[in-house]
């Protein structure tokens, strides 16, 4: 009887240890945040610099979307484009 209780206790301890280890590993595979995914880069039409699309300034010019790294590049592009 003592062997059976010891065996069941050992199995329970093993189960909880494995459950704890697996539980910590599974969320890493399931959840992917934006930092681990590659970011889409777009090119600034004025300075030709590649910047992340989510942090770029977006301006619609003649029905087309343009992305700029900062307001200075946007202003210079508009000035050059109007000349």
N, CA, C and O atoms as CSV, one atom per row, in Angstrom:
chain,resi,resn,atom,element,x,y,z
A,1,UNK,N,N,0.819,-1.195,0.000
A,1,UNK,CA,C,0.000,0.000,0.000
A,1,UNK,C,C,0.861,1.256,0.000
A,1,UNK,O,O,0.569,2.233,-0.690
A,2,UNK,N,N,1.929,1.206,0.792
A,2,UNK,CA,C,2.842,2.343,0.857
A,2,UNK,C,C,3.520,2.567,-0.494
A,2,UNK,O,O,3.748,3.709,-0.893
A,3,UNK,N,N,3.840,1.489,-1.192
A,3,UNK,CA,C,4.451,1.613,-2.522
A,3,UNK,C,C,3.486,2.290,-3.498
A,3,UNK,O,O,3.904,3.130,-4.296
A,4,UNK,N,N,2.240,1.942,-3.443
A,4,UNK,CA,C,1.239,2.529,-4.331
A,4,UNK,C,C,1.088,4.030,-4.069
A,4,UNK,O,O,1.030,4.820,-5.011
A,5,UNK,N,N,1.026,4.413,-2.834
A,5,UNK,CA,C,0.916,5.834,-2.479
A,5,UNK,C,C,2.172,6.582,-2.919
A,5,UNK,O,O,2.083,7.692,-3.444
A,6,UNK,N,N,3.333,5.982,-2.708
A,6,UNK,CA,C,4.589,6.605,-3.143
A,6,UNK,C,C,4.625,6.747,-4.662
A,6,UNK,O,O,5.044,7.781,-5.184
A,7,UNK,N,N,4.191,5.721,-5.359
A,7,UNK,CA,C,4.183,5.752,-6.822
A,7,UNK,C,C,3.228,6.833,-7.345
A,7,UNK,O,O,3.583,7.574,-8.262
A,8,UNK,N,N,2.049,6.930,-6.786
A,8,UNK,CA,C,1.077,7.952,-7.195
A,8,UNK,C,C,1.607,9.349,-6.887
A,8,UNK,O,O,1.447,10.265,-7.694
A,9,UNK,N,N,2.231,9.517,-5.735
A,9,UNK,CA,C,2.820,10.808,-5.368
A,9,UNK,C,C,3.925,11.186,-6.349
A,9,UNK,O,O,4.011,12.335,-6.782
A,10,UNK,N,N,4.756,10.233,-6.691
A,10,UNK,CA,C,5.827,10.479,-7.656
A,10,UNK,C,C,5.258,10.860,-9.022
A,10,UNK,O,O,5.768,11.773,-9.671
A,11,UNK,N,N,4.217,10.173,-9.456
A,11,UNK,CA,C,3.580,10.503,-10.733
A,11,UNK,C,C,2.976,11.908,-10.708
A,11,UNK,O,O,3.085,12.650,-11.684
A,12,UNK,N,N,2.349,12.266,-9.611
A,12,UNK,CA,C,1.780,13.614,-9.492
A,12,UNK,C,C,2.862,14.690,-9.527
A,12,UNK,O,O,2.698,15.719,-10.182
A,13,UNK,N,N,3.945,14.454,-8.835
A,13,UNK,CA,C,5.059,15.414,-8.849
A,13,UNK,C,C,5.619,15.540,-10.260
A,13,UNK,O,O,5.874,16.648,-10.731
A,14,UNK,N,N,5.807,14.426,-10.925
A,14,UNK,CA,C,6.309,14.438,-12.303
A,14,UNK,C,C,5.349,15.176,-13.232
A,14,UNK,O,O,5.773,15.958,-14.083
A,15,UNK,N,N,4.065,14.924,-13.062
A,15,UNK,CA,C,3.057,15.607,-13.879
A,15,UNK,C,C,3.130,17.127,-13.691
A,15,UNK,O,O,3.142,17.872,-14.671
A,16,UNK,N,N,3.180,17.579,-12.451
A,16,UNK,CA,C,3.205,19.022,-12.197
A,16,UNK,C,C,4.497,19.676,-12.688
A,16,UNK,O,O,4.473,20.803,-13.181
A,17,UNK,N,N,5.609,18.981,-12.555
A,17,UNK,CA,C,6.876,19.524,-13.056
A,17,UNK,C,C,6.825,19.652,-14.575
A,17,UNK,O,O,7.183,20.695,-15.122
A,18,UNK,N,N,6.385,18.605,-15.256
A,18,UNK,CA,C,6.287,18.661,-16.717
A,18,UNK,C,C,5.260,19.693,-17.171
A,18,UNK,O,O,5.491,20.421,-18.137
A,19,UNK,N,N,4.149,19.755,-16.488
A,19,UNK,CA,C,3.120,20.743,-16.823
A,19,UNK,C,C,3.667,22.164,-16.675
A,19,UNK,O,O,3.406,23.021,-17.520
A,20,UNK,N,N,4.408,22.411,-15.624
A,20,UNK,CA,C,5.006,23.729,-15.395
A,20,UNK,C,C,5.998,24.078,-16.500
A,20,UNK,O,O,6.002,25.203,-16.999
A,21,UNK,N,N,6.839,23.120,-16.885
A,21,UNK,CA,C,7.829,23.375,-17.933
A,21,UNK,C,C,7.173,23.587,-19.292
A,21,UNK,O,O,7.556,24.496,-20.028
A,22,UNK,N,N,6.205,22.770,-19.625
A,22,UNK,CA,C,5.535,22.886,-20.922
A,22,UNK,C,C,4.703,24.159,-20.986
A,22,UNK,O,O,4.652,24.812,-22.028
A,23,UNK,N,N,4.057,24.515,-19.892
A,23,UNK,CA,C,3.234,25.725,-19.859
A,23,UNK,C,C,4.079,26.964,-20.143
A,23,UNK,O,O,3.612,27.892,-20.804
A,24,UNK,N,N,5.310,26.989,-19.652
A,24,UNK,CA,C,6.184,28.131,-19.895
A,24,UNK,C,C,6.696,28.175,-21.326
A,24,UNK,O,O,6.984,29.257,-21.839
A,25,UNK,N,N,6.816,27.030,-21.980
A,25,UNK,CA,C,7.328,27.012,-23.347
A,25,UNK,C,C,6.245,27.291,-24.377
A,25,UNK,O,O,6.535,27.908,-25.402
A,26,UNK,N,N,5.030,26.869,-24.153
A,26,UNK,CA,C,3.964,27.012,-25.144
A,26,UNK,C,C,3.586,28.457,-25.452
A,26,UNK,O,O,3.434,28.773,-26.632
A,27,UNK,N,N,3.424,29.344,-24.498
A,27,UNK,CA,C,3.054,30.712,-24.860
A,27,UNK,C,C,4.076,31.401,-25.760
A,27,UNK,O,O,3.717,32.282,-26.541
A,28,UNK,N,N,5.333,31.013,-25.661
A,28,UNK,CA,C,6.337,31.622,-26.528
A,28,UNK,C,C,6.084,31.268,-27.991
A,28,UNK,O,O,6.335,32.083,-28.879
A,29,UNK,N,N,5.594,30.070,-28.244
A,29,UNK,CA,C,5.312,29.666,-29.617
A,29,UNK,C,C,3.994,30.243,-30.111
A,29,UNK,O,O,3.869,30.581,-31.288
A,30,UNK,N,N,3.012,30.359,-29.227
A,30,UNK,CA,C,1.692,30.801,-29.640
A,30,UNK,C,C,1.623,32.304,-29.868
A,30,UNK,O,O,1.066,32.758,-30.868
A,31,UNK,N,N,2.181,33.069,-28.954
A,31,UNK,CA,C,2.046,34.519,-29.052
A,31,UNK,C,C,3.253,35.101,-29.762
A,31,UNK,O,O,4.401,34.868,-29.383
A,32,UNK,N,N,2.965,35.843,-30.775
A,32,UNK,CA,C,4.013,36.575,-31.481
A,32,UNK,C,C,3.648,38.039,-31.430
A,32,UNK,O,O,2.586,38.445,-31.901
A,33,UNK,N,N,4.515,38.810,-30.869
A,33,UNK,CA,C,4.247,40.234,-30.848
A,33,UNK,C,C,4.838,40.882,-32.090
A,33,UNK,O,O,5.547,40.238,-32.863
A,34,UNK,N,N,4.541,42.150,-32.272
A,34,UNK,CA,C,4.992,42.836,-33.481
A,34,UNK,C,C,6.505,42.972,-33.543
A,34,UNK,O,O,7.076,43.105,-34.626
A,35,UNK,N,N,7.144,42.939,-32.410
A,35,UNK,CA,C,8.591,43.095,-32.406
A,35,UNK,C,C,9.299,41.913,-33.042
A,35,UNK,O,O,10.379,42.081,-33.608
A,36,UNK,N,N,8.721,40.724,-32.967
A,36,UNK,CA,C,9.376,39.558,-33.533
A,36,UNK,C,C,9.076,39.393,-35.026
A,36,UNK,O,O,9.783,38.662,-35.719
A,37,UNK,N,N,8.062,40.049,-35.513
A,37,UNK,CA,C,7.733,39.965,-36.929
A,37,UNK,C,C,8.538,41.011,-37.704
A,37,UNK,O,O,8.793,42.100,-37.190
A,38,UNK,N,N,8.932,40.691,-38.914
A,38,UNK,CA,C,9.675,41.674,-39.703
A,38,UNK,C,C,8.798,42.875,-40.049
A,38,UNK,O,O,7.612,42.734,-40.349
A,39,UNK,N,N,9.403,44.049,-40.000
A,39,UNK,CA,C,8.668,45.269,-40.313
A,39,UNK,C,C,8.773,45.580,-41.795
A,39,UNK,O,O,9.800,45.325,-42.424
A,40,UNK,N,N,7.715,46.125,-42.339
A,40,UNK,CA,C,7.736,46.525,-43.739
A,40,UNK,C,C,8.479,47.854,-43.846
A,40,UNK,O,O,8.142,48.822,-43.164
A,41,UNK,N,N,9.480,47.889,-44.699
A,41,UNK,CA,C,10.245,49.112,-44.924
A,41,UNK,C,C,9.805,49.743,-46.233
A,41,UNK,O,O,9.544,49.058,-47.222
A,42,UNK,N,N,9.729,51.061,-46.211
A,42,UNK,CA,C,9.376,51.802,-47.420
A,42,UNK,C,C,10.440,52.865,-47.649
A,42,UNK,O,O,11.129,53.277,-46.716
A,43,UNK,N,N,10.569,53.303,-48.889
A,43,UNK,CA,C,11.611,54.261,-49.238
A,43,UNK,C,C,11.038,55.665,-49.329
A,43,UNK,O,O,10.016,55.898,-49.974
A,44,UNK,N,N,11.716,56.588,-48.672
A,44,UNK,CA,C,11.360,58.000,-48.750
A,44,UNK,C,C,11.692,58.474,-50.167
A,44,UNK,O,O,12.828,58.298,-50.607
A,45,UNK,N,N,10.742,59.067,-50.894
A,45,UNK,CA,C,11.008,59.468,-52.277
A,45,UNK,C,C,11.990,60.633,-52.398
A,45,UNK,O,O,12.568,60.841,-53.465
A,46,UNK,N,N,12.183,61.390,-51.326
A,46,UNK,CA,C,13.097,62.532,-51.416
A,46,UNK,C,C,14.538,62.134,-51.089
A,46,UNK,O,O,15.439,62.339,-51.901
A,47,UNK,N,N,14.753,61.570,-49.911
A,47,UNK,CA,C,16.128,61.268,-49.491
A,47,UNK,C,C,16.529,59.817,-49.756
A,47,UNK,O,O,17.674,59.441,-49.504
A,48,UNK,N,N,15.614,59.004,-50.256
A,48,UNK,CA,C,15.861,57.605,-50.617
A,48,UNK,C,C,16.212,56.717,-49.416
A,48,UNK,O,O,16.799,55.649,-49.590
A,49,UNK,N,N,15.861,57.146,-48.218
A,49,UNK,CA,C,16.110,56.374,-47.006
A,49,UNK,C,C,14.979,55.376,-46.792
A,49,UNK,O,O,13.814,55.688,-47.037
A,50,UNK,N,N,15.324,54.175,-46.336
A,50,UNK,CA,C,14.311,53.179,-45.996
A,50,UNK,C,C,13.926,53.335,-44.526
A,50,UNK,O,O,14.783,53.383,-43.643
A,51,UNK,N,N,12.639,53.413,-44.291
A,51,UNK,CA,C,12.123,53.615,-42.940
A,51,UNK,C,C,10.969,52.644,-42.685
A,51,UNK,O,O,10.322,52.194,-43.631
A,52,UNK,N,N,10.702,52.314,-41.407
A,52,UNK,CA,C,9.548,51.461,-41.106
A,52,UNK,C,C,8.247,52.159,-41.495
A,52,UNK,O,O,8.059,53.339,-41.199
A,53,UNK,N,N,7.368,51.444,-42.144
A,53,UNK,CA,C,6.122,52.029,-42.647
A,53,UNK,C,C,5.266,52.583,-41.518
A,53,UNK,O,O,4.624,53.619,-41.688
A,54,UNK,N,N,5.244,51.915,-40.368
A,54,UNK,CA,C,4.377,52.359,-39.276
A,54,UNK,C,C,4.836,53.671,-38.652
A,54,UNK,O,O,4.036,54.354,-38.012
A,55,UNK,N,N,6.114,54.043,-38.823
A,55,UNK,CA,C,6.591,55.291,-38.230
A,55,UNK,C,C,6.772,56.405,-39.260
A,55,UNK,O,O,7.217,57.498,-38.908
A,56,UNK,N,N,6.439,56.151,-40.512
A,56,UNK,CA,C,6.626,57.142,-41.572
A,56,UNK,C,C,5.446,58.108,-41.643
A,56,UNK,O,O,4.335,57.795,-41.215
A,57,UNK,N,N,5.719,59.290,-42.195
A,57,UNK,CA,C,4.659,60.263,-42.467
A,57,UNK,C,C,4.036,59.911,-43.814
A,57,UNK,O,O,4.743,59.744,-44.807
A,58,UNK,N,N,2.723,59.801,-43.841
A,58,UNK,CA,C,2.024,59.410,-45.067
A,58,UNK,C,C,1.355,60.638,-45.664
A,58,UNK,O,O,0.680,61.391,-44.963
A,59,UNK,N,N,1.548,60.833,-46.964
A,59,UNK,CA,C,0.932,61.959,-47.669
A,59,UNK,C,C,0.420,61.453,-49.004
A,59,UNK,O,O,1.144,60.795,-49.750
A,60,UNK,N,N,-0.839,61.767,-49.301
A,60,UNK,CA,C,-1.432,61.380,-50.582
A,60,UNK,C,C,-1.210,62.535,-51.559
A,60,UNK,O,O,-1.674,63.652,-51.332
A,61,UNK,N,N,-0.497,62.252,-52.644
A,61,UNK,CA,C,-0.193,63.258,-53.660
A,61,UNK,C,C,-0.647,62.699,-55.000
A,61,UNK,O,O,-0.189,61.641,-55.431
A,62,UNK,N,N,-1.552,63.420,-55.654
A,62,UNK,CA,C,-2.096,63.029,-56.955
A,62,UNK,C,C,-2.672,61.609,-56.912
A,62,UNK,O,O,-2.503,60.836,-57.855
A,63,UNK,N,N,-3.349,61.276,-55.813
A,63,UNK,CA,C,-3.997,59.980,-55.694
A,63,UNK,C,C,-3.090,58.830,-55.309
A,63,UNK,O,O,-3.549,57.691,-55.221
A,64,UNK,N,N,-1.817,59.097,-55.079
A,64,UNK,CA,C,-0.871,58.044,-54.719
A,64,UNK,C,C,-0.320,58.323,-53.323
A,64,UNK,O,O,-0.051,59.473,-52.977
A,65,UNK,N,N,-0.151,57.269,-52.522
A,65,UNK,CA,C,0.397,57.423,-51.177
A,65,UNK,C,C,1.917,57.471,-51.225
A,65,UNK,O,O,2.559,56.627,-51.851
A,66,UNK,N,N,2.485,58.469,-50.555
A,66,UNK,CA,C,3.926,58.607,-50.406
A,66,UNK,C,C,4.248,58.602,-48.921
A,66,UNK,O,O,3.469,59.099,-48.108
A,67,UNK,N,N,5.396,58.040,-48.571
A,67,UNK,CA,C,5.820,57.957,-47.180
A,67,UNK,C,C,7.154,58.681,-47.025
A,67,UNK,O,O,8.066,58.515,-47.834
A,68,UNK,N,N,7.248,59.495,-45.958
A,68,UNK,CA,C,8.436,60.312,-45.731
A,68,UNK,C,C,9.001,60.048,-44.341
A,68,UNK,O,O,8.268,59.705,-43.414
A,69,UNK,N,N,10.316,60.213,-44.211
A,69,UNK,CA,C,10.960,59.949,-42.925
A,69,UNK,C,C,10.733,61.089,-41.933
A,69,UNK,O,O,10.717,60.855,-40.725
A,70,UNK,N,N,10.557,62.324,-42.426
A,70,UNK,CA,C,10.273,63.455,-41.538
A,70,UNK,C,C,9.590,64.572,-42.327
A,70,UNK,O,O,9.445,64.486,-43.546
A,71,UNK,N,N,9.173,65.620,-41.616
A,71,UNK,CA,C,8.458,66.729,-42.261
A,71,UNK,C,C,9.359,67.519,-43.212
A,71,UNK,O,O,8.888,68.062,-44.211
A,72,UNK,N,N,10.639,67.578,-42.901
A,72,UNK,CA,C,11.577,68.279,-43.777
A,72,UNK,C,C,11.634,67.657,-45.161
A,72,UNK,O,O,11.591,68.364,-46.167
A,73,UNK,N,N,11.729,66.356,-45.213
A,73,UNK,CA,C,11.755,65.664,-46.511
A,73,UNK,C,C,10.435,65.850,-47.247
A,73,UNK,O,O,10.419,65.999,-48.468
A,74,UNK,N,N,9.339,65.843,-46.516
A,74,UNK,CA,C,8.028,66.060,-47.134
A,74,UNK,C,C,7.956,67.448,-47.756
A,74,UNK,O,O,7.524,67.588,-48.900
A,75,UNK,N,N,8.373,68.471,-47.023
A,75,UNK,CA,C,8.330,69.845,-47.538
A,75,UNK,C,C,9.249,70.019,-48.738
A,75,UNK,O,O,8.871,70.638,-49.732
A,76,UNK,N,N,10.461,69.470,-48.644
A,76,UNK,CA,C,11.401,69.605,-49.768
A,76,UNK,C,C,10.898,68.854,-51.001
A,76,UNK,O,O,11.088,69.314,-52.127
A,77,UNK,N,N,10.256,67.698,-50.793
A,77,UNK,CA,C,9.702,66.944,-51.920
A,77,UNK,C,C,8.579,67.727,-52.590
A,77,UNK,O,O,8.513,67.798,-53.817
A,78,UNK,N,N,7.701,68.311,-51.786
A,78,UNK,CA,C,6.600,69.102,-52.350
A,78,UNK,C,C,7.130,70.324,-53.091
A,78,UNK,O,O,6.608,70.694,-54.143
A,79,UNK,N,N,8.163,70.946,-52.543
A,79,UNK,CA,C,8.756,72.116,-53.197
A,79,UNK,C,C,9.411,71.709,-54.516
A,79,UNK,O,O,9.238,72.390,-55.527
A,80,UNK,N,N,10.156,70.613,-54.514
A,80,UNK,CA,C,10.820,70.136,-55.729
A,80,UNK,C,C,9.792,69.675,-56.756
A,80,UNK,O,O,9.966,69.896,-57.954
A,81,UNK,N,N,8.724,69.036,-56.288
A,81,UNK,CA,C,7.691,68.516,-57.176
A,81,UNK,C,C,6.907,69.649,-57.845
A,81,UNK,O,O,6.491,69.523,-58.997
A,82,UNK,N,N,6.706,70.750,-57.122
A,82,UNK,CA,C,5.942,71.866,-57.692
A,82,UNK,C,C,6.783,72.708,-58.651
A,82,UNK,O,O,6.233,73.465,-59.450
A,83,UNK,N,N,8.098,72.586,-58.581
A,83,UNK,CA,C,8.972,73.383,-59.467
A,83,UNK,C,C,9.061,72.814,-60.852
A,83,UNK,O,O,9.753,73.370,-61.705
